[in-house]
Amino acid sequence: MMRTVEEHQKVVAELIKARAPQDVPLNDTLGLVLAADVVAPLSLPGFDNSAMDGYAVVADDVAGATEDAPVRLPVAEDIPAGRTDPLTLQPGTAHRIMTGAPLPSGATAVVPVEATDGATDTVTIRAAARGGQHIRRAGEDVTAGTTVLRAGQVISPAALGLAAALGLATLPVLPPQRVMVMSTGTELVAPGTELQPGQIYESNAVMLAAAVRDAGAQATIAPMSADDVDAFRAALAAHAVDADLIITTGGVSAGAYEVVKDSLSDQVEFVKVAMQPGMPQGAGTVDGVPIVTLPGNPVSALVSFEVFVRAPLRAAMGLAEPDRPRRTAQLTEDLTSPRGKRQFRRGVLTGDSVSSYGPPASHHLRWLASANCLLEIAEDVTELTAGSTVPVWDLS
């Protein structure tokens, strides 16, 4: 008996758990999810201040000012932004003031510099000002004690700006999942190395680490492991210390030299899932760390990540809508699919139409690299005709 896709999705989802909330420095929280509400510790603005470069005045003193009949007032103080000593404006005088500078006591309006001659001794004011003009009042934006950010909110640049403006150095967040990715296979060598006969370049770890990061988690790549049980176990122990999840690729099929299966058969449940590609799968824990073992063919590995790992990984970080967008589209061609297996075929989605893209075999990575969706064909469907409606996973 093979496990269904839904059954294995449930097994993997139960393994991947959220980390405990942490207070994290602002610069490291972009894109993470707030674990608790944020309450403003102070008001914004924190004091009445000028919204313009100009002159703080008593509005009644310049009520009759016009271009033809300007009002002239002595400039008693110069107030740049950042001045901290308290000032009082006397009636019949003006204070030159810059944007953001604290409003002096007694001032009831700010006249923009454009309506004056800009003088620093006696200013000529050519326009009247109404009470409150160009003044930002304390608490106008935020009142101390107000909840300004909500638990579950993804932290955006604007949210970071608000937190910094409130004087917060950290935010309580759900930390990102830490995922270690490990490829196995004696035949694998690093890109940039000269190939020997029978060798291939390792691509799965790079690809899956990128998929992990694209899902919002952190990824590290462990050194490749040869098909040797002792070497694999040693590499796993050395590099999985701080991981919340281990993902391996390769070594899980039914043949000989299946190093992952040979090493972890007492800790990981290896199964066949009724799907194509990606039938051989495994899931369990190693020394308390969840592990998901994916097949080694590159298309199988990435499709398996999409089907089983991506959504619970995002859910564990509190990210909204963890699943890929699902929709239906009209097929542009006839297709066949193996009975008893759910097929995930590479596709190109254009508007409401979708075409399969490339052969269905699990080693054709080129086609997946240019696809923008996966066609999901149910286990009991063996033939689809052009014009049929088919479910698709939007990867764009």
mmCIF file of C-alpha atoms in Angstrom:
data_model
loop_
_atom_site.group_PDB
_atom_site.id
_atom_site.type_symbol
_atom_site.label_atom_id
_atom_site.label_comp_id
_atom_site.label_asym_id
_atom_site.label_seq_id
_atom_site.Cartn_x
_atom_site.Cartn_y
_atom_site.Cartn_z
ATOM 1 C CA MET A 1 0.000 0.000 0.000
ATOM 2 C CA MET A 2 1.276 3.441 -0.895
ATOM 3 C CA ARG A 3 0.664 6.511 1.212
ATOM 4 C CA THR A 4 -1.512 9.228 -0.298
ATOM 5 C CA VAL A 5 -0.208 12.726 -0.878
ATOM 6 C CA GLU A 6 -2.514 14.061 1.853
ATOM 7 C CA GLU A 7 -1.353 11.439 4.344
ATOM 8 C CA HIS A 8 2.303 12.315 3.828
ATOM 9 C CA GLN A 9 1.548 16.044 3.911
ATOM 10 C CA LYS A 10 0.009 15.532 7.344
ATOM 11 C CA VAL A 11 3.027 13.552 8.588
ATOM 12 C CA VAL A 12 5.472 16.249 7.482
ATOM 13 C CA ALA A 13 3.309 19.098 8.798
ATOM 14 C CA GLU A 14 3.201 17.530 12.248
ATOM 15 C CA LEU A 15 7.012 17.441 12.355
ATOM 16 C CA ILE A 16 7.616 21.127 11.619
ATOM 17 C CA LYS A 17 6.961 23.251 14.710
ATOM 18 C CA ALA A 18 7.183 26.990 15.350
ATOM 19 C CA ARG A 19 10.139 28.276 17.345
ATOM 20 C CA ALA A 20 9.530 30.145 20.580
ATOM 21 C CA PRO A 21 9.010 33.912 20.100
ATOM 22 C CA GLN A 22 12.112 36.057 20.480
ATOM 23 C CA ASP A 23 12.910 39.740 20.830
ATOM 24 C CA VAL A 24 15.010 40.446 17.752
ATOM 25 C CA PRO A 25 16.873 43.666 16.763
ATOM 26 C CA LEU A 26 14.892 45.764 14.293
ATOM 27 C CA ASN A 27 17.335 45.337 11.420
ATOM 28 C CA ASP A 28 16.872 41.561 11.521
ATOM 29 C CA THR A 29 13.059 41.446 11.546
ATOM 30 C CA LEU A 30 12.014 42.460 8.022
ATOM 31 C CA GLY A 31 9.597 39.890 6.625
ATOM 32 C CA LEU A 32 9.151 38.104 9.949
ATOM 33 C CA VAL A 33 5.846 37.848 11.795
ATOM 34 C CA LEU A 34 5.068 39.688 15.015
ATOM 35 C CA ALA A 35 4.495 37.350 17.930
ATOM 36 C CA ALA A 36 2.727 39.942 20.109
ATOM 37 C CA ASP A 37 0.953 43.277 19.807
ATOM 38 C CA VAL A 38 3.148 46.374 19.935
ATOM 39 C CA VAL A 39 1.871 49.164 22.201
ATOM 40 C CA ALA A 40 3.268 52.666 21.723
ATOM 41 C CA PRO A 41 5.429 53.655 24.708
ATOM 42 C CA LEU A 42 5.209 57.341 23.732
ATOM 43 C CA SER A 43 3.232 59.677 21.528
ATOM 44 C CA LEU A 44 4.148 60.737 18.007
ATOM 45 C CA PRO A 45 4.927 63.516 17.607
ATOM 46 C CA GLY A 46 6.257 63.729 21.127
ATOM 47 C CA PHE A 47 5.809 67.512 21.202
ATOM 48 C CA ASP A 48 4.158 70.268 19.179
ATOM 49 C CA ASN A 49 6.471 71.044 16.276
ATOM 50 C CA SER A 50 6.643 72.972 13.046
ATOM 51 C CA ALA A 51 5.512 71.349 9.797
ATOM 52 C CA MET A 52 7.360 73.966 7.731
ATOM 53 C CA ASP A 53 10.500 76.037 7.615
ATOM 54 C CA GLY A 54 9.263 79.503 8.540
ATOM 55 C CA TYR A 55 8.365 81.695 11.520
ATOM 56 C CA ALA A 56 6.460 80.845 14.683
ATOM 57 C CA VAL A 57 4.032 83.685 15.439
ATOM 58 C CA VAL A 58 0.873 84.614 17.272
ATOM 59 C CA ALA A 59 -1.740 84.283 14.540
ATOM 60 C CA ASP A 60 -3.546 87.449 15.638
ATOM 61 C CA ASP A 61 -0.322 89.452 15.112
ATOM 62 C CA VAL A 62 -0.329 88.703 11.379
ATOM 63 C CA ALA A 63 -4.088 88.491 10.764
ATOM 64 C CA GLY A 64 -4.015 91.493 8.437
ATOM 65 C CA ALA A 65 -0.786 90.742 6.565
ATOM 66 C CA THR A 66 -0.978 90.934 2.769
ATOM 67 C CA GLU A 67 1.421 91.484 -0.116
ATOM 68 C CA ASP A 68 0.483 95.152 -0.185
ATOM 69 C CA ALA A 69 0.359 95.594 3.581
ATOM 70 C CA PRO A 70 2.956 93.268 5.143
ATOM 71 C CA VAL A 71 3.537 92.925 8.867
ATOM 72 C CA ARG A 72 7.062 93.321 10.249
ATOM 73 C CA LEU A 73 8.060 91.520 13.464
ATOM 74 C CA PRO A 74 11.378 91.345 15.298
ATOM 75 C CA VAL A 75 12.927 87.857 15.260
ATOM 76 C CA ALA A 76 13.649 87.003 18.899
ATOM 77 C CA GLU A 77 14.929 83.412 18.556
ATOM 78 C CA ASP A 78 16.277 80.973 16.006
ATOM 79 C CA ILE A 79 14.965 77.408 16.515
ATOM 80 C CA PRO A 80 16.643 74.633 14.528
ATOM 81 C CA ALA A 81 15.434 71.032 14.756
ATOM 82 C CA GLY A 82 16.999 69.441 17.818
ATOM 83 C CA ARG A 83 16.997 72.512 20.043
ATOM 84 C CA THR A 84 16.021 71.290 23.508
ATOM 85 C CA ASP A 85 15.716 74.337 25.780
ATOM 86 C CA PRO A 86 12.121 75.529 26.365
ATOM 87 C CA LEU A 87 11.236 78.821 24.691
ATOM 88 C CA THR A 88 8.344 81.235 25.003
ATOM 89 C CA LEU A 89 7.180 83.465 22.156
ATOM 90 C CA GLN A 90 6.167 86.957 23.265
ATOM 91 C CA PRO A 91 3.298 88.636 21.398
ATOM 92 C CA GLY A 92 4.534 91.027 18.752
ATOM 93 C CA THR A 93 7.631 88.939 17.969
ATOM 94 C CA ALA A 94 8.510 85.988 15.770
ATOM 95 C CA HIS A 95 10.859 82.999 16.134
ATOM 96 C CA ARG A 96 12.517 81.647 13.015
ATOM 97 C CA ILE A 97 11.818 77.894 13.096
ATOM 98 C CA MET A 98 12.803 74.846 11.037
ATOM 99 C CA THR A 99 10.714 71.814 10.106
ATOM 100 C CA GLY A 100 10.442 69.421 13.059
ATOM 101 C CA ALA A 101 11.697 71.952 15.607
ATOM 102 C CA PRO A 102 9.709 72.286 18.857
ATOM 103 C CA LEU A 103 7.089 75.009 18.800
ATOM 104 C CA PRO A 104 7.725 77.722 21.397
ATOM 105 C CA SER A 105 5.109 78.241 24.075
ATOM 106 C CA GLY A 106 2.697 81.015 23.095
ATOM 107 C CA ALA A 107 3.001 80.461 19.341
ATOM 108 C CA THR A 108 -0.303 79.716 17.591
ATOM 109 C CA ALA A 109 0.784 79.429 13.941
ATOM 110 C CA VAL A 110 3.760 79.010 11.632
ATOM 111 C CA VAL A 111 4.163 81.270 8.589
ATOM 112 C CA PRO A 112 6.060 79.502 5.750
ATOM 113 C CA VAL A 113 9.335 81.121 4.814
ATOM 114 C CA GLU A 114 7.973 81.508 1.259
ATOM 115 C CA ALA A 115 5.458 84.075 2.603
ATOM 116 C CA THR A 116 8.273 86.193 4.116
ATOM 117 C CA ASP A 117 11.511 87.849 3.170
ATOM 118 C CA GLY A 118 13.475 85.266 5.208
ATOM 119 C CA ALA A 119 15.150 87.855 7.428
ATOM 120 C CA THR A 120 16.841 86.941 10.704
ATOM 121 C CA ASP A 121 16.501 90.280 12.492
ATOM 122 C CA THR A 122 13.134 91.762 11.498
ATOM 123 C CA VAL A 123 11.011 89.576 9.265
ATOM 124 C CA THR A 124 8.531 90.914 6.728
ATOM 125 C CA ILE A 125 5.429 88.725 6.604
ATOM 126 C CA ARG A 126 3.256 89.026 3.475
ATOM 127 C CA ALA A 127 0.423 86.611 4.277
ATOM 128 C CA ALA A 128 -1.991 86.073 7.148
ATOM 129 C CA ALA A 129 -1.921 82.855 9.201
ATOM 130 C CA ARG A 130 -4.829 81.087 10.829
ATOM 131 C CA GLY A 131 -4.554 79.515 14.267
ATOM 132 C CA GLY A 132 -2.894 76.079 14.159
ATOM 133 C CA GLN A 133 -1.506 76.577 10.661
ATOM 134 C CA HIS A 134 1.511 74.336 9.867
ATOM 135 C CA ILE A 135 1.703 72.965 13.408
ATOM 136 C CA ARG A 136 2.031 69.228 14.127
ATOM 137 C CA ARG A 137 0.391 68.567 17.462
ATOM 138 C CA ALA A 138 1.796 66.133 20.021
ATOM 139 C CA GLY A 139 0.107 62.728 19.659
ATOM 140 C CA GLU A 140 -1.434 63.661 16.322
ATOM 141 C CA ASP A 141 -0.082 60.465 14.732
ATOM 142 C CA VAL A 142 0.160 58.077 17.706
ATOM 143 C CA THR A 143 -1.046 58.395 21.276
ATOM 144 C CA ALA A 144 0.998 56.644 23.975
ATOM 145 C CA GLY A 145 -0.698 53.384 24.981
ATOM 146 C CA THR A 146 -2.215 52.751 21.536
ATOM 147 C CA THR A 147 -1.716 49.343 19.903
ATOM 148 C CA VAL A 148 0.071 50.238 16.679
ATOM 149 C CA LEU A 149 1.150 46.821 15.336
ATOM 150 C CA ARG A 150 -0.751 43.554 15.712
ATOM 151 C CA ALA A 151 0.432 40.010 16.404
ATOM 152 C CA GLY A 152 0.473 38.055 13.153
ATOM 153 C CA GLN A 153 1.440 41.083 11.074
ATOM 154 C CA VAL A 154 4.355 40.649 8.680
ATOM 155 C CA ILE A 155 6.969 43.280 9.456
ATOM 156 C CA SER A 156 7.312 45.708 6.564
ATOM 157 C CA PRO A 157 9.719 48.631 6.044
ATOM 158 C CA ALA A 158 6.973 51.017 7.227
ATOM 159 C CA ALA A 159 6.411 48.944 10.392
ATOM 160 C CA LEU A 160 10.144 49.070 11.089
ATOM 161 C CA GLY A 161 10.108 52.836 10.627
ATOM 162 C CA LEU A 162 7.256 53.164 13.113
ATOM 163 C CA ALA A 163 8.977 50.916 15.659
ATOM 164 C CA ALA A 164 12.177 52.930 15.380
ATOM 165 C CA ALA A 165 10.256 56.217 15.697
ATOM 166 C CA LEU A 166 8.781 54.872 18.943
ATOM 167 C CA GLY A 167 12.266 54.169 20.279
ATOM 168 C CA LEU A 168 11.961 50.370 20.137
ATOM 169 C CA ALA A 169 15.268 48.570 19.628
ATOM 170 C CA THR A 170 13.730 45.101 19.238
ATOM 171 C CA LEU A 171 10.452 43.500 18.204
ATOM 172 C CA PRO A 172 8.875 40.238 19.428
ATOM 173 C CA VAL A 173 8.786 37.907 16.439
ATOM 174 C CA LEU A 174 8.412 34.301 15.419
ATOM 175 C CA PRO A 175 12.010 33.527 14.436
ATOM 176 C CA PRO A 176 12.715 32.031 11.029
ATOM 177 C CA GLN A 177 13.049 28.283 10.741
ATOM 178 C CA ARG A 178 16.669 27.135 10.456
ATOM 179 C CA VAL A 179 16.916 24.472 7.772
ATOM 180 C CA MET A 180 19.965 22.369 6.973
ATOM 181 C CA VAL A 181 20.071 20.936 3.456
ATOM 182 C CA MET A 182 22.253 17.944 2.663
ATOM 183 C CA SER A 183 22.823 16.071 -0.602
ATOM 184 C CA THR A 184 24.118 12.516 -0.722
ATOM 185 C CA GLY A 185 25.829 10.543 -3.451
ATOM 186 C CA THR A 186 29.379 9.449 -4.188
ATOM 187 C CA GLU A 187 28.878 10.621 -7.763
ATOM 188 C CA LEU A 188 28.353 14.260 -6.736
ATOM 189 C CA VAL A 189 31.006 16.973 -7.063
ATOM 190 C CA ALA A 190 30.798 20.704 -6.501
ATOM 191 C CA PRO A 191 30.192 23.021 -9.470
ATOM 192 C CA GLY A 192 33.481 24.418 -10.711
ATOM 193 C CA THR A 193 35.293 21.115 -10.156
ATOM 194 C CA GLU A 194 36.497 19.126 -13.158
ATOM 195 C CA LEU A 195 34.239 16.144 -13.727
ATOM 196 C CA GLN A 196 35.627 12.626 -13.787
ATOM 197 C CA PRO A 197 33.878 9.818 -15.689
ATOM 198 C CA GLY A 198 30.647 8.876 -13.904
ATOM 199 C CA GLN A 199 30.468 12.085 -11.856
ATOM 200 C CA ILE A 200 27.792 14.790 -11.958
ATOM 201 C CA TYR A 201 27.583 18.265 -10.530
ATOM 202 C CA GLU A 202 25.618 18.603 -7.307
ATOM 203 C CA SER A 203 22.583 20.828 -7.830
ATOM 204 C CA ASN A 204 19.922 19.747 -5.331
ATOM 205 C CA ALA A 205 21.387 21.431 -2.256
ATOM 206 C CA VAL A 206 21.770 24.784 -4.014
ATOM 207 C CA MET A 207 18.260 24.498 -5.428
ATOM 208 C CA LEU A 208 16.583 23.420 -2.187
ATOM 209 C CA ALA A 209 18.443 25.972 -0.062
ATOM 210 C CA ALA A 210 17.148 28.642 -2.436
ATOM 211 C CA ALA A 211 13.628 27.209 -2.111
ATOM 212 C CA VAL A 212 13.954 27.333 1.685
ATOM 213 C CA ARG A 213 15.014 30.983 1.577
ATOM 214 C CA ASP A 214 12.251 31.787 -0.910
ATOM 215 C CA ALA A 215 9.800 30.329 1.612
ATOM 216 C CA GLY A 216 11.091 32.803 4.228
ATOM 217 C CA ALA A 217 13.336 30.483 6.245
ATOM 218 C CA GLN A 218 17.093 30.357 6.777
ATOM 219 C CA ALA A 219 19.133 27.739 4.939
ATOM 220 C CA THR A 220 22.569 26.254 5.391
ATOM 221 C CA ILE A 221 24.143 23.678 3.118
ATOM 222 C CA ALA A 222 26.068 20.824 4.707
ATOM 223 C CA PRO A 223 29.010 19.299 2.843
ATOM 224 C CA MET A 224 28.012 16.565 0.417
ATOM 225 C CA SER A 225 28.073 13.058 1.814
ATOM 226 C CA ALA A 226 29.330 9.993 -0.036
ATOM 227 C CA ASP A 227 27.389 6.740 -0.007
ATOM 228 C CA ASP A 228 28.965 5.664 3.253
ATOM 229 C CA VAL A 229 26.833 5.153 6.363
ATOM 230 C CA ASP A 230 29.473 6.213 8.909
ATOM 231 C CA ALA A 231 30.440 9.315 6.907
ATOM 232 C CA PHE A 232 26.807 10.303 6.465
ATOM 233 C CA ARG A 233 26.025 9.908 10.154
ATOM 234 C CA ALA A 234 29.113 11.906 11.122
ATOM 235 C CA ALA A 235 28.206 14.725 8.723
ATOM 236 C CA LEU A 236 24.642 14.770 9.987
ATOM 237 C CA ALA A 237 25.722 14.983 13.621
ATOM 238 C CA ALA A 238 28.261 17.710 12.923
ATOM 239 C CA HIS A 239 26.056 20.050 10.950
ATOM 240 C CA ALA A 240 22.552 19.589 12.334
ATOM 241 C CA VAL A 241 23.227 20.973 15.816
ATOM 242 C CA ASP A 242 21.337 24.253 15.383
ATOM 243 C CA ALA A 243 18.816 23.116 12.783
ATOM 244 C CA ASP A 244 15.055 23.174 13.266
ATOM 245 C CA LEU A 245 14.636 20.967 10.198
ATOM 246 C CA ILE A 246 16.939 18.738 8.157
ATOM 247 C CA ILE A 247 16.267 18.119 4.479
ATOM 248 C CA THR A 248 18.249 15.435 2.669
ATOM 249 C CA THR A 249 18.121 14.459 -0.980
ATOM 250 C CA GLY A 250 18.990 11.105 -2.453
ATOM 251 C CA GLY A 251 19.607 7.745 -0.856
ATOM 252 C CA VAL A 252 15.949 6.860 -0.239
ATOM 253 C CA SER A 253 15.060 4.513 -3.116
ATOM 254 C CA ALA A 254 14.827 0.727 -3.157
ATOM 255 C CA GLY A 255 18.252 -0.079 -4.604
ATOM 256 C CA ALA A 256 21.674 -0.675 -3.083
ATOM 257 C CA TYR A 257 23.850 2.130 -1.687
ATOM 258 C CA GLU A 258 20.836 4.040 -0.380
ATOM 259 C CA VAL A 259 22.830 5.733 2.357
ATOM 260 C CA VAL A 260 20.028 7.777 3.937
ATOM 261 C CA LYS A 261 17.729 4.794 4.232
ATOM 262 C CA ASP A 262 20.550 2.541 5.465
ATOM 263 C CA SER A 263 21.613 5.084 8.093
ATOM 264 C CA LEU A 264 18.234 6.189 9.445
ATOM 265 C CA SER A 265 15.865 3.254 9.071
ATOM 266 C CA ASP A 266 15.445 3.072 12.860
ATOM 267 C CA GLN A 267 14.495 6.789 13.149
ATOM 268 C CA VAL A 268 12.842 7.695 9.865
ATOM 269 C CA GLU A 269 9.791 6.129 8.246
ATOM 270 C CA PHE A 270 10.556 5.522 4.589
ATOM 271 C CA VAL A 271 7.476 5.197 2.406
ATOM 272 C CA LYS A 272 6.202 5.294 -1.118
ATOM 273 C CA VAL A 273 3.788 8.121 -1.888
ATOM 274 C CA ALA A 274 1.288 7.750 -4.712
ATOM 275 C CA MET A 275 2.632 10.610 -6.802
ATOM 276 C CA GLN A 276 4.810 11.320 -9.806
ATOM 277 C CA PRO A 277 7.482 12.572 -9.570
ATOM 278 C CA GLY A 278 8.644 11.973 -6.000
ATOM 279 C CA MET A 279 7.380 8.549 -4.996
ATOM 280 C CA PRO A 280 10.144 7.597 -2.455
ATOM 281 C CA GLN A 281 9.866 9.776 0.660
ATOM 282 C CA GLY A 282 10.835 9.698 4.308
ATOM 283 C CA ALA A 283 10.083 11.656 7.472
ATOM 284 C CA GLY A 284 11.011 11.359 11.138
ATOM 285 C CA THR A 285 13.405 12.786 13.719
ATOM 286 C CA VAL A 286 17.130 12.423 14.290
ATOM 287 C CA ASP A 287 18.208 13.206 17.842
ATOM 288 C CA GLY A 288 15.019 15.206 18.257
ATOM 289 C CA VAL A 289 15.468 17.229 15.054
ATOM 290 C CA PRO A 290 12.778 16.770 12.380
ATOM 291 C CA ILE A 291 14.085 15.365 9.124
ATOM 292 C CA VAL A 292 12.447 15.082 5.715
ATOM 293 C CA THR A 293 14.240 12.863 3.222
ATOM 294 C CA LEU A 294 13.529 13.694 -0.404
ATOM 295 C CA PRO A 295 14.388 11.716 -3.541
ATOM 296 C CA GLY A 296 17.572 12.522 -5.416
ATOM 297 C CA ASN A 297 16.348 13.304 -8.918
ATOM 298 C CA PRO A 298 16.253 17.117 -9.077
ATOM 299 C CA VAL A 299 12.679 17.540 -10.300
ATOM 300 C CA SER A 300 11.473 15.016 -7.738
ATOM 301 C CA ALA A 301 13.340 16.864 -4.997
ATOM 302 C CA LEU A 302 11.936 20.314 -5.791
ATOM 303 C CA VAL A 303 8.392 19.124 -6.490
ATOM 304 C CA SER A 304 8.493 17.175 -3.214
ATOM 305 C CA PHE A 305 9.592 20.319 -1.379
ATOM 306 C CA GLU A 306 6.680 22.220 -2.916
ATOM 307 C CA VAL A 307 4.137 19.519 -2.111
ATOM 308 C CA PHE A 308 5.258 18.566 1.409
ATOM 309 C CA VAL A 309 7.626 21.103 2.985
ATOM 310 C CA ARG A 310 7.013 24.661 1.818
ATOM 311 C CA ALA A 311 3.558 25.222 3.311
ATOM 312 C CA PRO A 312 4.219 23.813 6.831
ATOM 313 C CA LEU A 313 7.557 25.631 6.888
ATOM 314 C CA ARG A 314 5.820 28.953 6.230
ATOM 315 C CA ALA A 315 3.005 28.102 8.639
ATOM 316 C CA ALA A 316 5.550 27.480 11.413
ATOM 317 C CA MET A 317 6.800 31.041 10.895
ATOM 318 C CA GLY A 318 3.269 32.446 11.100
ATOM 319 C CA LEU A 319 3.236 33.590 7.487
ATOM 320 C CA ALA A 320 -0.218 34.151 6.075
ATOM 321 C CA GLU A 321 -1.388 32.034 3.146
ATOM 322 C CA PRO A 322 1.454 29.508 3.385
ATOM 323 C CA ASP A 323 0.204 27.491 0.407
ATOM 324 C CA ARG A 324 1.008 28.338 -3.169
ATOM 325 C CA PRO A 325 -1.968 30.003 -4.879
ATOM 326 C CA ARG A 326 -4.237 27.365 -6.429
ATOM 327 C CA ARG A 327 -6.515 27.933 -9.370
ATOM 328 C CA THR A 328 -7.968 26.108 -12.341
ATOM 329 C CA ALA A 329 -7.081 26.641 -15.964
ATOM 330 C CA GLN A 330 -8.111 25.281 -19.335
ATOM 331 C CA LEU A 331 -5.740 22.723 -20.807
ATOM 332 C CA THR A 332 -4.497 23.463 -24.320
ATOM 333 C CA GLU A 333 -3.608 19.859 -25.266
ATOM 334 C CA ASP A 334 -4.383 16.199 -24.653
ATOM 335 C CA LEU A 335 -2.486 14.563 -21.755
ATOM 336 C CA THR A 336 -2.156 11.113 -20.231
ATOM 337 C CA SER A 337 -1.282 10.299 -16.625
ATOM 338 C CA PRO A 338 -0.508 7.038 -14.772
ATOM 339 C CA ARG A 339 -3.445 5.519 -12.910
ATOM 340 C CA GLY A 340 -3.090 5.404 -9.143
ATOM 341 C CA LYS A 341 -0.564 8.248 -8.889
ATOM 342 C CA ARG A 342 -1.149 11.967 -8.552
ATOM 343 C CA GLN A 343 0.924 13.597 -11.232
ATOM 344 C CA PHE A 344 2.529 17.015 -10.861
ATOM 345 C CA ARG A 345 3.547 18.168 -14.331
ATOM 346 C CA ARG A 346 5.503 21.258 -15.199
ATOM 347 C CA GLY A 347 3.379 23.830 -16.956
ATOM 348 C CA VAL A 348 3.164 27.300 -18.420
ATOM 349 C CA LEU A 349 0.149 29.309 -17.282
ATOM 350 C CA THR A 350 -1.026 32.127 -19.549
ATOM 351 C CA GLY A 351 -4.186 33.859 -18.403
ATOM 352 C CA ASP A 352 -6.808 31.145 -17.989
ATOM 353 C CA SER A 353 -4.988 28.632 -20.193
ATOM 354 C CA VAL A 354 -2.251 26.176 -19.265
ATOM 355 C CA SER A 355 0.085 23.979 -21.297
ATOM 356 C CA SER A 356 2.244 21.152 -20.036
ATOM 357 C CA TYR A 357 5.910 21.925 -20.424
ATOM 358 C CA GLY A 358 8.485 19.276 -21.152
ATOM 359 C CA PRO A 359 8.519 15.532 -20.443
ATOM 360 C CA PRO A 360 7.157 14.258 -17.109
ATOM 361 C CA ALA A 361 10.336 12.385 -16.122
ATOM 362 C CA SER A 362 12.059 13.501 -12.929
ATOM 363 C CA HIS A 363 15.487 14.307 -14.402
ATOM 364 C CA HIS A 364 14.296 16.985 -16.851
ATOM 365 C CA LEU A 365 15.273 19.998 -14.745
ATOM 366 C CA ARG A 366 15.546 22.353 -17.715
ATOM 367 C CA TRP A 367 11.776 22.409 -18.142
ATOM 368 C CA LEU A 368 11.073 23.051 -14.468
ATOM 369 C CA ALA A 369 13.472 26.003 -14.555
ATOM 370 C CA SER A 370 11.236 27.736 -17.113
ATOM 371 C CA ALA A 371 7.833 26.579 -15.840
ATOM 372 C CA ASN A 372 5.575 28.915 -13.857
ATOM 373 C CA CYS A 373 3.125 26.361 -12.497
ATOM 374 C CA LEU A 374 2.497 22.728 -11.663
ATOM 375 C CA LEU A 375 -0.467 20.883 -13.160
ATOM 376 C CA GLU A 376 -2.060 18.609 -10.566
ATOM 377 C CA ILE A 377 -3.656 15.529 -12.136
ATOM 378 C CA ALA A 378 -5.629 13.302 -9.779
ATOM 379 C CA GLU A 379 -4.841 9.653 -9.137
ATOM 380 C CA ASP A 380 -7.953 8.366 -10.907
ATOM 381 C CA VAL A 381 -7.444 10.451 -14.053
ATOM 382 C CA THR A 382 -5.587 8.766 -16.891
ATOM 383 C CA GLU A 383 -6.541 11.005 -19.797
ATOM 384 C CA LEU A 384 -7.289 14.693 -20.218
ATOM 385 C CA THR A 385 -8.414 16.281 -23.454
ATOM 386 C CA ALA A 386 -7.703 19.770 -24.690
ATOM 387 C CA GLY A 387 -10.224 22.151 -23.188
ATOM 388 C CA SER A 388 -10.455 20.245 -19.898
ATOM 389 C CA THR A 389 -10.229 22.175 -16.643
ATOM 390 C CA VAL A 390 -7.201 21.218 -14.554
ATOM 391 C CA PRO A 391 -5.991 22.397 -11.110
ATOM 392 C CA VAL A 392 -2.684 24.286 -11.132
ATOM 393 C CA TRP A 393 -0.250 25.484 -8.487
ATOM 394 C CA ASP A 394 0.912 28.996 -9.354
ATOM 395 C CA LEU A 395 4.700 29.173 -8.855
ATOM 396 C CA SER A 396 5.168 32.651 -10.290
#
